[in-house]
Coordinates of C-alpha atoms in Angstrom, one line a residue:
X115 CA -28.5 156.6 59.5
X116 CA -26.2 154.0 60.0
X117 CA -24.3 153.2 56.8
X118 CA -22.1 150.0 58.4
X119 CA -25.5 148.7 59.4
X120 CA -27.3 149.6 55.8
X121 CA -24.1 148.2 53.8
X122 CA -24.1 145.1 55.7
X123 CA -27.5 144.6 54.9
X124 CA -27.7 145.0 51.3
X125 CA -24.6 142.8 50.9
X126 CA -26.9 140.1 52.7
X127 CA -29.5 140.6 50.0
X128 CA -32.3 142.2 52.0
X129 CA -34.9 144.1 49.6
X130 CA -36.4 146.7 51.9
X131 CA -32.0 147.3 52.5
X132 CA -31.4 148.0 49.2
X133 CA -35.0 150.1 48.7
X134 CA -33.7 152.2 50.8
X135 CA -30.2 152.6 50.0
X136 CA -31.2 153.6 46.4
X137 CA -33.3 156.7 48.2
X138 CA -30.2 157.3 49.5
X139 CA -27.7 157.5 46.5
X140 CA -30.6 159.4 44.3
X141 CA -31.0 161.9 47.1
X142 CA -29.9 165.8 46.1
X143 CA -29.2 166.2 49.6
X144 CA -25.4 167.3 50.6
X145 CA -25.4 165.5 53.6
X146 CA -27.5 162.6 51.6
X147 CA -24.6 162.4 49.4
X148 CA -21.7 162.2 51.7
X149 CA -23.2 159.3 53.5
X150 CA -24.2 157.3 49.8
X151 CA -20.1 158.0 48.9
X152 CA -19.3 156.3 52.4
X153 CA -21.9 153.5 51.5
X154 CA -20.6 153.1 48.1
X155 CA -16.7 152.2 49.6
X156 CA -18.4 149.6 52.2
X157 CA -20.1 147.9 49.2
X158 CA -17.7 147.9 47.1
X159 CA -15.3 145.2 48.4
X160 CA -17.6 142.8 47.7
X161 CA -16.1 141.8 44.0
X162 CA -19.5 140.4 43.0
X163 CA -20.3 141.1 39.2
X164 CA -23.5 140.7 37.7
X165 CA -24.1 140.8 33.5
X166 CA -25.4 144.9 32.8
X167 CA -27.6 144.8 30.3
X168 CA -28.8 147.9 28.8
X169 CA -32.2 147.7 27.2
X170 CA -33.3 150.9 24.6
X171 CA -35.7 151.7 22.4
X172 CA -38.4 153.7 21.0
X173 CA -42.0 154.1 23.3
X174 CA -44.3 151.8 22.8
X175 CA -41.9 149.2 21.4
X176 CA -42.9 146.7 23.9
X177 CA -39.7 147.1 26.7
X178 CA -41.5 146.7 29.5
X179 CA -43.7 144.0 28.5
X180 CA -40.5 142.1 27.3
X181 CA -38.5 142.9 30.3
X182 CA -41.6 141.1 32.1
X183 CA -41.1 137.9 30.0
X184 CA -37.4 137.3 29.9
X185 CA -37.6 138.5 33.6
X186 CA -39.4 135.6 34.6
X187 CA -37.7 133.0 32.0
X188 CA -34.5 134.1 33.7
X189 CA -35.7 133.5 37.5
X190 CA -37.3 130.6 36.2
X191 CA -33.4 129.0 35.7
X192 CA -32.7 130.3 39.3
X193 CA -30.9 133.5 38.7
X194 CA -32.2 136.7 40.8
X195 CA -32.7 139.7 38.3
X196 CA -32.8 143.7 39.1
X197 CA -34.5 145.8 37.1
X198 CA -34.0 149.9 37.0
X199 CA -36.6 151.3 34.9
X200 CA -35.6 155.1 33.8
X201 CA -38.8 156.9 33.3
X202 CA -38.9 160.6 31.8
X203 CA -39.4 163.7 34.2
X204 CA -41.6 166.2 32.7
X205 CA -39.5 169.2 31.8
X206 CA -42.7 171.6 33.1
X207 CA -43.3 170.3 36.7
X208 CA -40.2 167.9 37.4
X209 CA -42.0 164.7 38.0
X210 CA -42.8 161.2 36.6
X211 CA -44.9 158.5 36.7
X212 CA -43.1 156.2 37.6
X213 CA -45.5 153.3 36.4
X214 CA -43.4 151.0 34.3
X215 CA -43.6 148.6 37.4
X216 CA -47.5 148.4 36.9
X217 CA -46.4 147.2 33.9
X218 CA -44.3 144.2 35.2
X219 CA -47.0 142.7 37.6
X220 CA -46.0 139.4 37.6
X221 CA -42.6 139.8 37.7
X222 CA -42.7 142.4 40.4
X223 CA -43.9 139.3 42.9
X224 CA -40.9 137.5 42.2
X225 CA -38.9 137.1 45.2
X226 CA -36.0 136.5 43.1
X227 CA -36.7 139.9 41.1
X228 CA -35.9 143.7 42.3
X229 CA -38.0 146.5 40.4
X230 CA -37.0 150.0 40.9
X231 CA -38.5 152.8 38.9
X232 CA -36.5 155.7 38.9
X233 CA -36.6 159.1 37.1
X234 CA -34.6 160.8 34.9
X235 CA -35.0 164.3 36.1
X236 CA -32.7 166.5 34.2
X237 CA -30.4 163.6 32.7
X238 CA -29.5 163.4 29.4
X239 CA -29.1 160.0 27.4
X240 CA -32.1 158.1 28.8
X241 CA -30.9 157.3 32.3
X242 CA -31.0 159.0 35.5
X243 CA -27.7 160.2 37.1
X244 CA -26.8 158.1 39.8
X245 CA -28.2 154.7 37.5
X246 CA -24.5 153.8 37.5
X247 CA -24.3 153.9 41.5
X248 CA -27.4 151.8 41.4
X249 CA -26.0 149.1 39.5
X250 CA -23.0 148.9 41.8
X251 CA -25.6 148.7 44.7
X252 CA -27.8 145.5 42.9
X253 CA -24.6 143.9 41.9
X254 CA -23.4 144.1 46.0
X255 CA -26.7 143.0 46.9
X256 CA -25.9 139.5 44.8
X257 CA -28.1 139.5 41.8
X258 CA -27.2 138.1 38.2
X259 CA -28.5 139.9 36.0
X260 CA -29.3 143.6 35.8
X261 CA -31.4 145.3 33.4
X262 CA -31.2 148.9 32.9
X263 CA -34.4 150.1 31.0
X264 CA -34.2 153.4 29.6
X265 CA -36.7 156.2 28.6
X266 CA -37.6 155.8 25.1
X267 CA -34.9 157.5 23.1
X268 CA -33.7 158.4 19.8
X269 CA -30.6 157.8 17.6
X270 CA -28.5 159.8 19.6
X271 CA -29.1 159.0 23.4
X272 CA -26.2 156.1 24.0
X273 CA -25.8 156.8 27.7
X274 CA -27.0 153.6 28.7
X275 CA -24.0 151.6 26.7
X276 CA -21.5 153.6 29.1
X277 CA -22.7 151.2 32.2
X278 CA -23.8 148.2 30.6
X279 CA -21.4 145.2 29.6
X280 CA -24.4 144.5 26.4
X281 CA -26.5 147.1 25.2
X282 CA -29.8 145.5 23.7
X283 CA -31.7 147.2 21.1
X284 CA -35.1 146.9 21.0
X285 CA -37.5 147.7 17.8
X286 CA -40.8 147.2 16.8
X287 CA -41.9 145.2 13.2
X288 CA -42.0 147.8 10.0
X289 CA -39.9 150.1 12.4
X290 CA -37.2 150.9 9.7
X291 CA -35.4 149.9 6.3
X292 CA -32.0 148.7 5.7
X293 CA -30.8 153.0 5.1
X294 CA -32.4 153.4 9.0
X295 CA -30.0 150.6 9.9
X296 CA -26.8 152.3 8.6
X297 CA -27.7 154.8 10.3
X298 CA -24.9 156.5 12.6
X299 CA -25.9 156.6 16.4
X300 CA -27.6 153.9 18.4
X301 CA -27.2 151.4 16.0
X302 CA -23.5 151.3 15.9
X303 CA -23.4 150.8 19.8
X304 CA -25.8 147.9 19.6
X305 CA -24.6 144.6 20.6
X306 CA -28.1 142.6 19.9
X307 CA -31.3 144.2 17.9
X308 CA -33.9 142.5 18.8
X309 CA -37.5 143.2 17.0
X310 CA -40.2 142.6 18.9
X311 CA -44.0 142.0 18.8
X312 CA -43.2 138.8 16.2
X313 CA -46.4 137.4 16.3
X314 CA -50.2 137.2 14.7
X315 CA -50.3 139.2 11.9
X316 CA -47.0 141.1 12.6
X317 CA -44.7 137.9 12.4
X318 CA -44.3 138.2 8.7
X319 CA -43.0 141.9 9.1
X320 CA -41.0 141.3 11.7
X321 CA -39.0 138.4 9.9
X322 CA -38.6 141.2 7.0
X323 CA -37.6 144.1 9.5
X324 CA -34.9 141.7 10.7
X325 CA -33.8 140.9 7.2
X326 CA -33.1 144.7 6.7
X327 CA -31.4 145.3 9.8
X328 CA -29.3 142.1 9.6
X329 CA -28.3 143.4 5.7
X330 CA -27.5 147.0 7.6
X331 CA -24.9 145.8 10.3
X332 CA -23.1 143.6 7.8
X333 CA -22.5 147.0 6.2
X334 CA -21.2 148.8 9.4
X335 CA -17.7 148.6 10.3
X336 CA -16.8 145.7 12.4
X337 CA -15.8 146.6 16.0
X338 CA -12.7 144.5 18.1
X339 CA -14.5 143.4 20.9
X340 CA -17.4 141.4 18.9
X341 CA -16.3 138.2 17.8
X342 CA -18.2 136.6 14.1
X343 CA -21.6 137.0 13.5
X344 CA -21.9 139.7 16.1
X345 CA -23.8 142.2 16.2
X346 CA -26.8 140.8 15.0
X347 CA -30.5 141.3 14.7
X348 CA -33.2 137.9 15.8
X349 CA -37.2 138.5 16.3
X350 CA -38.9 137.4 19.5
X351 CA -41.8 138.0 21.1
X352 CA -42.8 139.4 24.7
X353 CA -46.1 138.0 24.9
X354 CA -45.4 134.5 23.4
X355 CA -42.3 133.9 24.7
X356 CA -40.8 133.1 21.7
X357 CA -37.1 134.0 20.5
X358 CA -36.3 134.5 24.4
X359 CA -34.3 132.2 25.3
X360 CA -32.3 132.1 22.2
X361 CA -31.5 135.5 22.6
X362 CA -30.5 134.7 26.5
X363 CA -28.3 132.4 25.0
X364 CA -26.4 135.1 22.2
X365 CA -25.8 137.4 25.0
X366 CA -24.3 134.5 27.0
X367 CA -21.7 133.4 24.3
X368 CA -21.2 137.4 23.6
X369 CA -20.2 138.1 27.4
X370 CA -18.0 134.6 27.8
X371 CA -16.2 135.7 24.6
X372 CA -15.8 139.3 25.5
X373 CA -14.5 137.6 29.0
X374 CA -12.4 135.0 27.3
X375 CA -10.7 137.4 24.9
X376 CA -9.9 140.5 27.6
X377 CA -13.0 142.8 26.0
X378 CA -14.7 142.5 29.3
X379 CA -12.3 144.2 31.4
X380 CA -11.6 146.6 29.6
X381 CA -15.1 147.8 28.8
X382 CA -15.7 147.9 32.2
X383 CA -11.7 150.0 32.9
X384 CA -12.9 152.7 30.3
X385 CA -16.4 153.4 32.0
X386 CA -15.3 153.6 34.9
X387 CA -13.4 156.2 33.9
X388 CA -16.4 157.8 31.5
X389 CA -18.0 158.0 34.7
X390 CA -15.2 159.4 37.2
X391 CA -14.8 162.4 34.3
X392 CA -18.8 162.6 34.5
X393 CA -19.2 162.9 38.1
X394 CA -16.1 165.8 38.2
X395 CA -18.0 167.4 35.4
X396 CA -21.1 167.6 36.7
X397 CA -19.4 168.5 40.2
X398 CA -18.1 171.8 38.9
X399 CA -21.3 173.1 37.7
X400 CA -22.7 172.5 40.8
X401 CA -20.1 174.4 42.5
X402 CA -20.4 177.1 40.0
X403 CA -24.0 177.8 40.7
X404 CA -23.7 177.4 44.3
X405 CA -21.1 180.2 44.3
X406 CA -22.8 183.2 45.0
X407 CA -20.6 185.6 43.0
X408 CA -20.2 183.2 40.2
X409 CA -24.2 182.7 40.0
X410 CA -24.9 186.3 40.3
X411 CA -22.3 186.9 37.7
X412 CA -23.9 184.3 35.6
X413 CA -27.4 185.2 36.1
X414 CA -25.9 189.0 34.3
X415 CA -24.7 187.4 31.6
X416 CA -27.6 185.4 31.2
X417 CA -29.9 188.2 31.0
X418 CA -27.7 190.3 28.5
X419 CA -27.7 187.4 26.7
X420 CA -31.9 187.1 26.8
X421 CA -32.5 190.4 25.9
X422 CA -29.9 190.1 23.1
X423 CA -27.2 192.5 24.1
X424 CA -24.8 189.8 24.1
X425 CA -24.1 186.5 22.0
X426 CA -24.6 183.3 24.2
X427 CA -21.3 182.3 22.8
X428 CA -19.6 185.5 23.6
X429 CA -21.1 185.0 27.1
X430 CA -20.0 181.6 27.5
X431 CA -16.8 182.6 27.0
X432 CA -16.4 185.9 29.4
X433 CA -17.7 183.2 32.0
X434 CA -15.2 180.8 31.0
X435 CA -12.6 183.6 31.6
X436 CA -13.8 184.9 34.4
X437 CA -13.5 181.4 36.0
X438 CA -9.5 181.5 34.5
X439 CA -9.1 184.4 36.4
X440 CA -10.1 182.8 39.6
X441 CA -7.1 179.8 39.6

């Protein structure tokens, strides 16, 4: 594969390019690898930013079918939009649908819109482990806006805020009181909540959902890099359309005053390091099982350990020393 050819063409913005080049960086593959860390340097010099958004919430809250509408209202205006859908693996067989694109059909015709489905495999946090690489790629290839959908997750799983410069939060009407607001986890990490499906019958709930959540961040502590009023909670609705493009417009005046006032640099300073400590992290586990000693060693431990003969924390750390031994 040539890499100077590939790179060269996903800076030019060709689709099938960049396809291809996200094979590449999700590939296990140790030769795969080497050549998406040489693609990653050629791309990088391009300097080209595009506004990360991060988009969570529970299934069946409606994330594709919104990322469908505000996909198009933003293409509409002339800006090109990626979207990296995270869907779960299954923790039996390994594999995933992949069908949040069926999902997304008009969008997914756009010529000025980039779907890629990818899955999570054994990720934690409700992305996959190269999404971060991904985003690097889209933003080389010139588009404006990416969105980062995520699995549906719980109160705990904030990877997604590590690579996005806003993290949207995305709930559905009677999903939650003013005590679920309060709530330690997502919610504090949330830049916008935005509950969805406010229309029909549901609109009335909605409205009151967002009361409560509105009444819940006031009570959380405030954080430096939001300016007044933020983080906040509006209603809007995928399948009307309504609520979308005042919400475009709040993330707008969040990013310019995050730029403005020196937040937005330094978010993105302190996850690239999150993710440089990741990738070393990960690294040495992989190095740990590949080592044959170490893995048989491990696989011992690991059976003491299974047929109780040995605590998993006392394992753990006879591992732990084992691997001291070996500096």
């Amino acid at each position: 594969m040539d890499i100077e050819d590939l790179a060269n063409r996903v800076i030019g913005g060709e689709r099938r390019a960049l396809a291809r080049a996200i094979t590449l960086i999700e590939s296990g593959r140790a030769d795969h690898r080497a050549m998406a860390v040489e693609l990653g340097k050629k791309v990088a010099g391009t300097g080209r930013q595009a506004l990360r958004l991060g988009l969570s919430g529970t299934p069946g809250v409606g994330k594709s079918t919104f990322i469908e509408a505000f996909g198009m209202m933003l293409v509409e205006q002339g800006l090109k939009v990626a979207v990296l859908a995270v869907d779960p693996s299954s923790a039996r067989s390994g594999g995933s649908i992949l069908g949040d694109k069926t999902r997304m059909e008009l969008l997914s015709r756009n010529r000025n819109a980039f779907i890629r489905p990818s899955p999570s495999q054994s990720q934690l946090g409700g992305v996959a482990r190269r999404t971060r690489e991904v985003v690097s790629l889209c933003e080389a290839a010139n588009y404006d806006v990416v969105l980062i959908e995520t699995v549906g997750v719980g109160q705990s799983e904030t990877m997604v805020a590590e690579m996005s410069d806003l993290f949207l939060l995305l709930l559905a009407p009677a999903g939650g009181d003013e005590l679920q607001g309060v709530k330690r986890g997502i919610m504090e990490i949330a830049d916008l909540i935005l509950i969805n499906k406010a229309d029909g019958a549901l609109k009335p709930v909605a409205n009151r959902t967002c009361a409560d959540y509105s009444g819940a961040l006031r009570l959380l502590r405030k954080r430096p890099e939001d300016p007044k009023d933020f983080p906040k909670a509006m209603t809007v609705s995928a399948v009307e359309g309504n609520g979308l493009e005042l919400a475009w417009e709040e993330m707008n005046t969040l990013a310019d005053w995050r730029r403005e006032n020196g937040f937005w640099e330094a978010r993105r300073a302190r996850q690239a390091r999150h993710w440089f400590e990741e990738e070393v992290r990960m690294g040495l586990l992989a190095r740990l099982t590949k080592s044959g000693e170490m893995r048989d060693h491990m696989n011992r431990l690991g059976e003491r350990v299974a047929m109780g003969d040995l605590a998993p924390a006392a394992a753990a750390d006879e591992m732990l020393r084992r691997l001291g031994a070996l500096e």
